[in-house]
Amino acid sequence: MESWLKQSGASGLDDLELADFSDTGRGVRTLRRFEEGEKIFTIPHGVLWTVKHAYADPVLGPALLSARPPLSVDDTLATYVLFIRSRKSGYDGPRSHVAALPASYTSSIFFAEAELEICAGTSLYTTTKHLDRQIEMDYKELVVRLFERHQELFPRDKFTIDYVDSVRLLAPFADMLNHSSEVGQCHIYDPLSGNLSVTAGKNYEPGDQCAYLELFFQVFINYGPVPNNRLSRLYGFVVPGNPNDSYDLVLATHPMAPLFEQKHKLWISAGLDSTSTVSLTLTEPLPNSVLRYIRIQRLDESDLAVMVPHHSDPAFEKISDSNEVEVLMFLVESISSLLDGFGTKLEELEEKLAEGFYTPAGNAWLAAHVSLGEQRVLRLTRKTSEDLLAAVESGNGNKRDLLSTSTQCAKCKRVSAQLMRCGRCNEVMYCGRACQVAHYKEHKAICRATAAKNGFSRD
């Protein structure tokens, strides 16, 4: 593969080599020192796997262009890769790239049933089950729309469902790089040339075969702030203790539910829909959009009669004390029900991971970390909901706001368990320095008055 890439104009490959690492699997090892920000290698546009290149192939292109309706980007690229893989001659360069790909993957769609059951209750579990069914349906459509019409190009023994994979983009050699949150953004796509380059996201030293030095000489890229449920599903790995872990909460109301039409209009006005998916995270365990949705969902006929004529905005103000209590009680009960649905509870997972019960980097280990992360998020969401419920029932907090200011940023209104208090008045809270500075002009007068009333003289 490297020889083909060099002949095609790739640069920087002489200082790198493919290697297998104990914790991340197939990856790229550096053979010399790189300074942070230094370009490591460049893969030219001509060898990237793209839809345009698939259509331009003199053998495959006409068949792809004849498909009606046209294939999706994913199906086109997957078919392109599998077509190259099935060829016994020609396409020497691309075939060398396919041959260098790992023989197996740890993406969740390849988990055994027992391995997947470890993360039962997680969004990864639900999504993987859905993907299994979707892949089978997509394959059947490809057979009808393409494979059966061009059997000379797509022999059935080479294009079975076992071979189908969803691939959006492949860049030879670059696709071997593993992810690390410790490096910065380091892959660059040049829209003018179409070339893909990778720079050093940190300083690298040349390495050898010593396992304990792997982190020093393996070249990484950063996929961004991605939660473990998505990393596992798409890329086949997780980050232990991932600060970006999340839980995708699905909010849905049946169209036959009472007062659905009136409520649907309110959801739309609040930027939602009757079925909405909201990501709960460790930094924002209870987004405003969740409260907006449920407030509207729990409205009764009398609430709607008062609200609609006066154009009240349920997105930013609580509707009534009774509605707010009902919303928060429903949230606590619902989140508790979701937590009860997890196959293995958080404490047991923590204990098994600490004892080395699961083989590191194995499928069961990946599933355990996904379940652990989602349960942590849901427990934080439940705790935030319980605190808000207690505040509403006790009559504490700002009556004009939806939430007690003790759990809501005074500027952006984001709900979070990790807020910083104004050091002068000790009354309002912020999610960070940026919001505190942005809110200062509005808060300054009240802040000074409150501080003076409370006996604070801090400047």
Coordinates of C-alpha atoms in Angstrom, one line a residue:
M1 CA 0.0 0.0 0.0
E2 CA 2.8 2.5 0.9
S3 CA 4.5 2.0 -2.5
W4 CA 1.2 2.7 -4.3
L5 CA 0.6 5.8 -2.2
K6 CA 4.1 7.2 -2.8
Q7 CA 3.8 6.7 -6.5
S8 CA 0.5 8.5 -6.4
G9 CA 2.0 11.6 -4.7
A10 CA 1.6 10.8 -0.9
S11 CA 4.3 12.4 1.2
G12 CA 5.7 11.7 4.7
L13 CA 5.2 7.9 4.7
D14 CA 8.9 7.1 5.0
D15 CA 8.8 8.3 8.6
L16 CA 5.9 6.1 9.6
E17 CA 4.9 2.4 9.6
L18 CA 1.8 0.4 10.3
A19 CA 1.8 -1.5 13.6
D20 CA -0.5 -3.5 16.0
F21 CA -0.8 -2.0 19.5
S22 CA -2.0 -3.9 22.5
D23 CA -4.7 -1.5 23.6
T24 CA -5.9 0.1 20.3
G25 CA -5.2 -2.6 17.7
R26 CA -4.0 -1.5 14.2
G27 CA -2.3 1.9 14.2
V28 CA 0.6 4.0 12.9
R29 CA 4.0 4.2 14.6
T30 CA 6.3 7.2 14.1
L31 CA 10.0 6.5 13.2
R32 CA 11.3 10.0 14.0
R33 CA 10.5 13.0 16.3
F34 CA 7.6 15.3 15.3
E35 CA 7.0 18.7 16.9
E36 CA 3.4 19.7 17.7
G37 CA 1.9 21.3 14.6
E38 CA 4.4 19.8 12.2
K39 CA 2.9 18.1 9.1
I40 CA 3.3 14.4 9.4
F41 CA 1.9 13.1 6.0
T42 CA -0.4 14.0 3.1
I43 CA -2.7 11.7 1.1
P44 CA -3.5 13.1 -2.3
H45 CA -7.0 13.5 -3.5
G46 CA -6.6 11.0 -6.3
V47 CA -6.4 8.0 -4.0
L48 CA -9.3 8.9 -1.6
W49 CA -12.4 6.7 -1.7
T50 CA -15.1 9.1 -2.8
V51 CA -18.5 8.9 -4.6
K52 CA -17.0 10.9 -7.5
H53 CA -14.2 8.4 -7.9
A54 CA -16.7 5.5 -7.7
Y55 CA -18.9 7.1 -10.5
A56 CA -15.8 7.7 -12.6
D57 CA -14.7 4.1 -12.5
P58 CA -15.1 2.7 -16.1
V59 CA -16.4 -0.7 -14.9
L60 CA -18.3 0.1 -11.7
G61 CA -19.5 3.6 -12.6
P62 CA -22.1 2.8 -15.2
A63 CA -23.7 0.3 -12.9
L64 CA -23.9 2.7 -10.0
L65 CA -25.3 5.5 -12.2
S66 CA -28.0 3.1 -13.5
A67 CA -29.4 2.5 -10.0
R68 CA -32.9 4.0 -9.4
P69 CA -33.4 5.7 -7.1
P70 CA -29.7 6.6 -6.8
L71 CA -27.7 4.9 -4.0
S72 CA -27.0 6.9 -0.8
V73 CA -23.4 8.1 -0.1
D74 CA -22.9 5.3 2.4
D75 CA -24.2 2.5 0.0
T76 CA -22.1 3.9 -2.9
L77 CA -18.9 3.9 -1.0
A78 CA -19.5 0.6 0.6
T79 CA -20.2 -1.0 -2.8
Y80 CA -17.1 0.7 -4.2
V81 CA -14.9 -0.9 -1.5
L82 CA -16.5 -4.3 -1.8
F83 CA -16.2 -4.2 -5.6
I84 CA -12.5 -3.5 -5.3
R85 CA -12.2 -6.3 -2.7
S86 CA -13.9 -8.8 -5.1
R87 CA -11.6 -8.1 -8.1
K88 CA -9.0 -10.8 -8.7
S89 CA -6.9 -8.6 -11.0
G90 CA -6.4 -4.9 -11.7
Y91 CA -6.9 -2.2 -9.1
D92 CA -3.6 -3.2 -7.5
G93 CA -3.3 0.0 -5.5
P94 CA -6.7 0.2 -4.0
R95 CA -6.7 -3.6 -3.4
S96 CA -3.5 -3.2 -1.4
H97 CA -5.3 -0.7 0.8
V98 CA -8.3 -3.1 1.4
A99 CA -5.9 -5.9 2.2
A100 CA -4.3 -3.7 4.9
L101 CA -7.6 -3.1 6.7
P102 CA -8.1 -5.1 9.9
A103 CA -9.6 -8.5 9.4
S104 CA -12.2 -7.9 12.2
Y105 CA -13.7 -4.9 14.0
T106 CA -15.0 -4.2 17.5
S107 CA -17.9 -2.0 16.4
S108 CA -21.0 -2.9 18.4
I109 CA -22.8 -4.4 15.3
F110 CA -20.2 -7.2 15.5
F111 CA -20.8 -8.0 19.2
A112 CA -21.9 -11.4 20.2
E113 CA -25.4 -11.4 21.8
A114 CA -23.9 -12.1 25.3
E115 CA -21.5 -9.2 24.8
L116 CA -24.2 -6.8 23.7
E117 CA -26.4 -7.8 26.7
I118 CA -23.8 -6.3 29.0
C119 CA -24.9 -2.8 27.9
A120 CA -28.7 -3.7 27.8
G121 CA -30.7 -0.5 28.6
T122 CA -28.2 1.8 26.9
S123 CA -28.9 3.8 23.8
L124 CA -26.0 1.8 22.2
Y125 CA -27.9 -1.4 22.8
T126 CA -31.1 0.0 21.2
T127 CA -29.3 1.6 18.3
T128 CA -27.3 -1.6 17.6
K129 CA -30.4 -3.7 17.5
H130 CA -32.0 -1.2 15.1
L131 CA -28.9 -1.1 12.9
D132 CA -28.9 -4.9 12.7
R133 CA -32.4 -4.8 11.2
Q134 CA -31.6 -1.8 9.1
I135 CA -28.5 -3.4 7.6
E136 CA -30.5 -6.4 6.5
M137 CA -33.1 -4.2 4.9
D138 CA -30.5 -2.1 3.2
Y139 CA -28.8 -5.2 1.8
K140 CA -32.0 -6.6 0.4
E141 CA -32.7 -3.2 -1.3
L142 CA -29.1 -3.3 -2.8
V143 CA -29.7 -6.8 -4.2
V144 CA -32.8 -5.7 -6.0
R145 CA -31.6 -2.3 -7.2
L146 CA -28.0 -3.2 -8.1
F147 CA -26.6 -6.6 -7.5
E148 CA -29.2 -8.7 -9.3
R149 CA -29.1 -6.3 -12.3
H150 CA -25.3 -6.6 -12.7
Q151 CA -24.5 -10.1 -11.5
E152 CA -21.3 -10.1 -13.6
L153 CA -19.9 -7.3 -11.4
F154 CA -21.4 -8.4 -8.1
P155 CA -21.1 -12.2 -7.7
R156 CA -23.4 -13.3 -4.8
D157 CA -20.7 -15.2 -3.0
K158 CA -18.7 -12.0 -2.6
F159 CA -21.6 -9.7 -1.9
T160 CA -23.4 -11.3 0.9
I161 CA -24.8 -9.5 3.9
D162 CA -21.7 -10.6 5.9
Y163 CA -19.6 -8.2 3.7
V164 CA -21.9 -5.2 3.9
D165 CA -20.4 -2.3 5.9
S166 CA -21.3 1.4 6.1
V167 CA -18.4 3.4 5.0
R168 CA -18.7 7.2 4.5
L169 CA -15.0 7.9 3.6
L170 CA -11.8 6.0 3.5
A171 CA -8.4 7.7 3.2
P172 CA -5.6 5.1 2.6
F173 CA -3.1 4.9 5.5
A174 CA -4.8 7.9 7.3
D175 CA -7.7 5.5 8.2
M176 CA -5.2 3.5 10.3
L177 CA -4.8 6.3 12.9
N178 CA -6.4 5.9 16.3
H179 CA -8.1 8.5 18.4
S180 CA -6.8 10.2 21.5
S181 CA -8.5 13.1 23.4
E182 CA -5.0 14.2 24.4
V183 CA -4.1 15.5 21.0
G184 CA -5.6 18.6 19.3
Q185 CA -7.3 18.9 15.9
C186 CA -4.7 17.6 13.5
H187 CA -6.3 16.5 10.2
I188 CA -6.7 19.0 7.4
Y189 CA -8.6 18.7 4.2
D190 CA -7.6 21.2 1.5
P191 CA -10.7 22.0 -0.6
L192 CA -8.6 23.3 -3.5
S193 CA -6.4 20.3 -4.0
G194 CA -8.6 17.7 -2.4
N195 CA -5.7 16.4 -0.4
L196 CA -5.9 15.2 3.2
S197 CA -3.0 16.0 5.5
V198 CA -2.3 15.0 9.1
T199 CA -0.2 17.2 11.4
A200 CA 1.3 16.4 14.8
G201 CA -1.3 17.0 17.5
K202 CA 1.4 16.8 20.1
N203 CA 5.2 16.1 20.3
Y204 CA 6.1 12.6 19.2
E205 CA 9.3 10.6 19.7
P206 CA 10.5 7.7 17.5
G207 CA 9.5 4.4 19.2
D208 CA 10.5 0.7 19.3
Q209 CA 8.7 -2.5 20.2
C210 CA 8.5 -1.8 23.9
A211 CA 4.9 -2.0 24.9
Y212 CA 5.2 0.6 27.7
L213 CA 6.4 3.2 25.1
E214 CA 3.4 2.8 22.9
L215 CA 1.7 6.1 23.8
F216 CA 4.9 8.0 23.1
F217 CA 5.4 6.9 19.5
Q218 CA 1.9 6.0 18.2
V219 CA 0.5 8.7 16.0
F220 CA -3.1 9.8 17.0
I221 CA -5.8 12.0 15.7
N222 CA -8.7 13.5 17.6
Y223 CA -12.3 12.6 16.6
G224 CA -13.6 15.4 18.7
P225 CA -15.9 15.4 21.8
V226 CA -17.6 12.1 21.0
P227 CA -19.4 10.0 23.7
N228 CA -18.5 6.3 24.2
N229 CA -21.8 5.0 22.9
R230 CA -21.0 6.6 19.5
L231 CA -17.3 5.8 19.6
S232 CA -18.1 2.1 20.1
R233 CA -20.8 2.0 17.5
L234 CA -18.9 3.8 14.7
Y235 CA -15.2 3.1 15.5
G236 CA -15.0 0.1 17.8
F237 CA -13.3 1.6 20.8
V238 CA -14.1 3.7 24.0
V239 CA -12.3 6.2 26.2
P240 CA -12.5 5.1 29.9
G241 CA -13.9 7.9 32.0
N242 CA -15.0 9.8 28.9
P243 CA -16.0 13.3 29.9
N244 CA -18.2 13.5 26.8
D245 CA -20.4 10.6 27.7
S246 CA -24.1 11.1 27.0
Y247 CA -27.5 9.5 27.0
D248 CA -29.9 10.1 24.1
L249 CA -33.3 10.6 25.6
V250 CA -36.3 10.1 23.3
L251 CA -39.4 12.1 24.1
A252 CA -42.5 11.0 22.2
T253 CA -46.3 11.5 22.3
H254 CA -48.8 9.5 20.4
P255 CA -50.8 11.5 17.8
M256 CA -54.0 10.0 19.3
A257 CA -53.2 11.5 22.7
P258 CA -55.7 14.1 24.1
L259 CA -55.1 17.7 22.9
F260 CA -52.3 16.5 20.6
E261 CA -52.9 19.1 17.9
Q262 CA -52.7 22.1 20.3
K263 CA -49.7 20.7 22.0
H264 CA -47.9 19.9 18.7
K265 CA -48.2 23.6 17.7
L266 CA -46.6 24.6 21.0
W267 CA -43.8 22.0 20.6
I268 CA -43.0 23.4 17.1
S269 CA -43.0 27.0 18.5
A270 CA -40.5 25.8 21.1
G271 CA -38.2 24.3 18.5
L272 CA -39.2 20.8 19.2
D273 CA -41.5 18.1 17.7
S274 CA -43.9 15.5 19.0
T275 CA -41.0 13.1 18.9
S276 CA -37.7 14.7 19.9
T277 CA -34.3 13.2 20.9
V278 CA -32.3 15.2 23.4
S279 CA -28.7 14.4 24.5
L280 CA -28.2 14.4 28.2
T281 CA -24.5 15.0 29.2
L282 CA -22.4 15.2 32.3
T283 CA -22.1 18.9 31.8
E284 CA -25.8 19.5 30.9
P285 CA -27.7 16.6 32.5
L286 CA -31.1 18.3 32.2
P287 CA -31.3 20.5 29.1
N288 CA -34.0 23.2 28.9
S289 CA -35.4 21.4 25.9
V290 CA -36.4 18.4 28.0
L291 CA -38.3 20.6 30.4
R292 CA -39.9 22.5 27.6
Y293 CA -41.2 19.3 26.0
I294 CA -42.6 17.8 29.2
R295 CA -44.2 21.0 30.4
I296 CA -46.2 21.1 27.2
Q297 CA -46.9 17.4 27.3
R298 CA -48.4 17.6 30.8
L299 CA -50.7 20.6 30.0
D300 CA -54.4 20.0 30.6
E301 CA -57.3 21.7 28.8
S302 CA -57.6 24.6 31.3
D303 CA -53.9 25.3 31.0
L304 CA -54.2 25.5 27.2
A305 CA -57.2 27.7 27.4
V306 CA -55.3 30.3 29.4
M307 CA -52.0 30.0 27.6
V308 CA -52.9 30.1 23.9
P309 CA -55.0 33.4 23.8
H310 CA -52.2 35.2 25.8
H311 CA -49.4 33.7 23.7
S312 CA -47.6 32.5 26.8
D313 CA -44.3 31.0 26.0
P314 CA -43.9 27.5 27.7
A315 CA -40.3 27.3 26.4
F316 CA -39.0 29.8 29.0
E317 CA -41.4 30.2 31.8
K318 CA -43.0 27.6 34.0
I319 CA -46.7 27.3 33.4
S320 CA -47.9 26.8 37.0
D321 CA -46.6 25.4 40.2
S322 CA -48.8 22.3 39.9
N323 CA -47.6 21.7 36.3
E324 CA -44.0 22.1 37.4
V325 CA -44.3 19.6 40.2
E326 CA -46.0 17.2 37.9
V327 CA -43.2 17.6 35.3
L328 CA -40.4 17.1 37.7
M329 CA -42.1 14.1 39.4
F330 CA -42.6 12.5 36.0
L331 CA -39.0 13.1 35.1
V332 CA -37.7 11.5 38.3
E333 CA -40.0 8.5 37.8
S334 CA -39.0 8.1 34.1
I335 CA -35.3 8.4 34.7
S336 CA -35.6 5.9 37.6
S337 CA -37.4 3.5 35.2
L338 CA -34.6 3.9 32.6
L339 CA -32.0 3.1 35.2
D340 CA -33.9 0.0 36.3
G341 CA -33.7 -1.2 32.7
F342 CA -29.9 -1.5 32.6
G343 CA -28.8 -5.1 32.6
T344 CA -25.8 -4.6 34.9
K345 CA -26.0 -1.8 37.5
L346 CA -23.3 0.9 37.8
E347 CA -21.7 -0.3 41.0
E348 CA -21.3 -3.9 39.7
L349 CA -19.8 -2.6 36.5
E350 CA -17.3 -0.4 38.4
E351 CA -16.3 -3.4 40.5
K352 CA -15.9 -5.8 37.6
L353 CA -13.8 -3.3 35.6
A354 CA -11.6 -2.6 38.6
E355 CA -11.0 -6.3 39.1
G356 CA -10.2 -6.9 35.5
F357 CA -13.2 -9.2 35.0
Y358 CA -13.5 -8.1 31.3
T359 CA -10.6 -8.5 28.9
P360 CA -9.3 -4.9 28.2
A361 CA -10.3 -3.6 24.8
G362 CA -12.6 -6.6 24.3
N363 CA -16.2 -6.3 23.2
A364 CA -17.5 -7.0 26.8
W365 CA -15.1 -4.4 28.2
L366 CA -16.3 -1.8 25.6
A367 CA -20.0 -2.5 26.4
A368 CA -19.3 -2.2 30.1
H369 CA -17.8 1.3 29.7
V370 CA -20.7 2.4 27.5
S371 CA -23.2 1.3 30.1
L372 CA -21.2 2.9 32.9
G373 CA -21.1 6.2 31.2
E374 CA -24.8 6.3 30.3
Q375 CA -25.8 5.3 33.9
R376 CA -23.6 8.1 35.3
V377 CA -25.3 10.6 33.1
L378 CA -28.8 9.4 34.0
R379 CA -28.1 9.4 37.7
L380 CA -26.9 13.0 37.4
T381 CA -30.1 13.8 35.5
R382 CA -32.2 12.2 38.2
K383 CA -30.4 14.0 41.0
T384 CA -30.8 17.4 39.2
S385 CA -34.5 16.7 38.8
E386 CA -34.9 15.8 42.4
D387 CA -33.1 18.9 43.5
L388 CA -35.4 21.1 41.3
L389 CA -38.5 19.3 42.6
A390 CA -37.5 19.9 46.2
A391 CA -36.9 23.6 45.4
V392 CA -40.3 24.0 43.8
E393 CA -42.2 22.2 46.5
S394 CA -40.5 24.2 49.3
G395 CA -41.2 27.5 47.5
N396 CA -37.6 28.5 47.2
G397 CA -36.0 30.0 44.1
N398 CA -37.1 32.7 41.6
K399 CA -40.8 32.4 40.9
R400 CA -40.4 33.9 37.5
D401 CA -37.9 31.3 36.3
L402 CA -38.5 27.7 35.4
L403 CA -35.8 26.5 37.7
S404 CA -34.2 27.5 40.9
T405 CA -31.2 29.7 40.2
S406 CA -29.1 27.4 42.3
T407 CA -29.1 24.9 39.4
Q408 CA -29.4 27.2 36.4
C409 CA -26.9 29.5 34.7
A410 CA -28.2 33.1 35.1
K411 CA -27.0 34.0 31.5
C412 CA -27.6 31.0 29.2
K413 CA -30.2 29.3 31.5
R414 CA -28.5 26.0 31.1
V415 CA -29.2 23.5 33.8
S416 CA -26.1 22.0 35.3
A417 CA -24.8 20.4 38.5
Q418 CA -21.5 22.2 38.0
L419 CA -22.0 25.9 38.4
M420 CA -19.9 28.8 39.9
R421 CA -21.5 31.3 42.2
C422 CA -21.1 35.1 41.9
G423 CA -18.4 36.0 44.3
R424 CA -19.9 39.4 45.3
C425 CA -23.6 38.8 45.9
N426 CA -23.4 35.1 46.4
E427 CA -26.9 34.8 44.8
V428 CA -26.6 33.9 41.1
M429 CA -24.8 31.0 39.4
Y430 CA -22.9 30.7 36.1
C431 CA -21.8 27.7 34.0
G432 CA -18.5 29.4 33.3
R433 CA -16.5 32.6 33.1
A434 CA -17.7 33.5 29.7
C435 CA -21.4 33.6 30.8
Q436 CA -20.5 35.6 34.0
V437 CA -18.7 38.3 31.9
A438 CA -21.5 38.4 29.4
H439 CA -24.1 38.8 32.1
Y440 CA -22.2 41.5 34.1
K441 CA -23.9 44.6 32.6
E442 CA -27.4 43.2 33.3
H443 CA -26.4 41.9 36.8
K444 CA -24.2 44.7 38.0
A445 CA -26.8 46.9 39.7
I446 CA -28.7 44.1 41.3
C447 CA -25.4 42.5 42.4
R448 CA -24.2 45.6 44.2
A449 CA -27.6 46.1 45.9
T450 CA -27.8 42.5 47.0
A451 CA -24.3 42.5 48.2
A452 CA -24.9 45.7 50.3
K453 CA -28.1 44.3 51.7
N454 CA -26.4 41.0 52.7
G455 CA -23.5 42.9 54.2
F456 CA -20.9 42.0 51.5
S457 CA -18.5 44.8 50.5
R458 CA -16.4 42.8 48.0
D459 CA -15.4 44.7 44.8

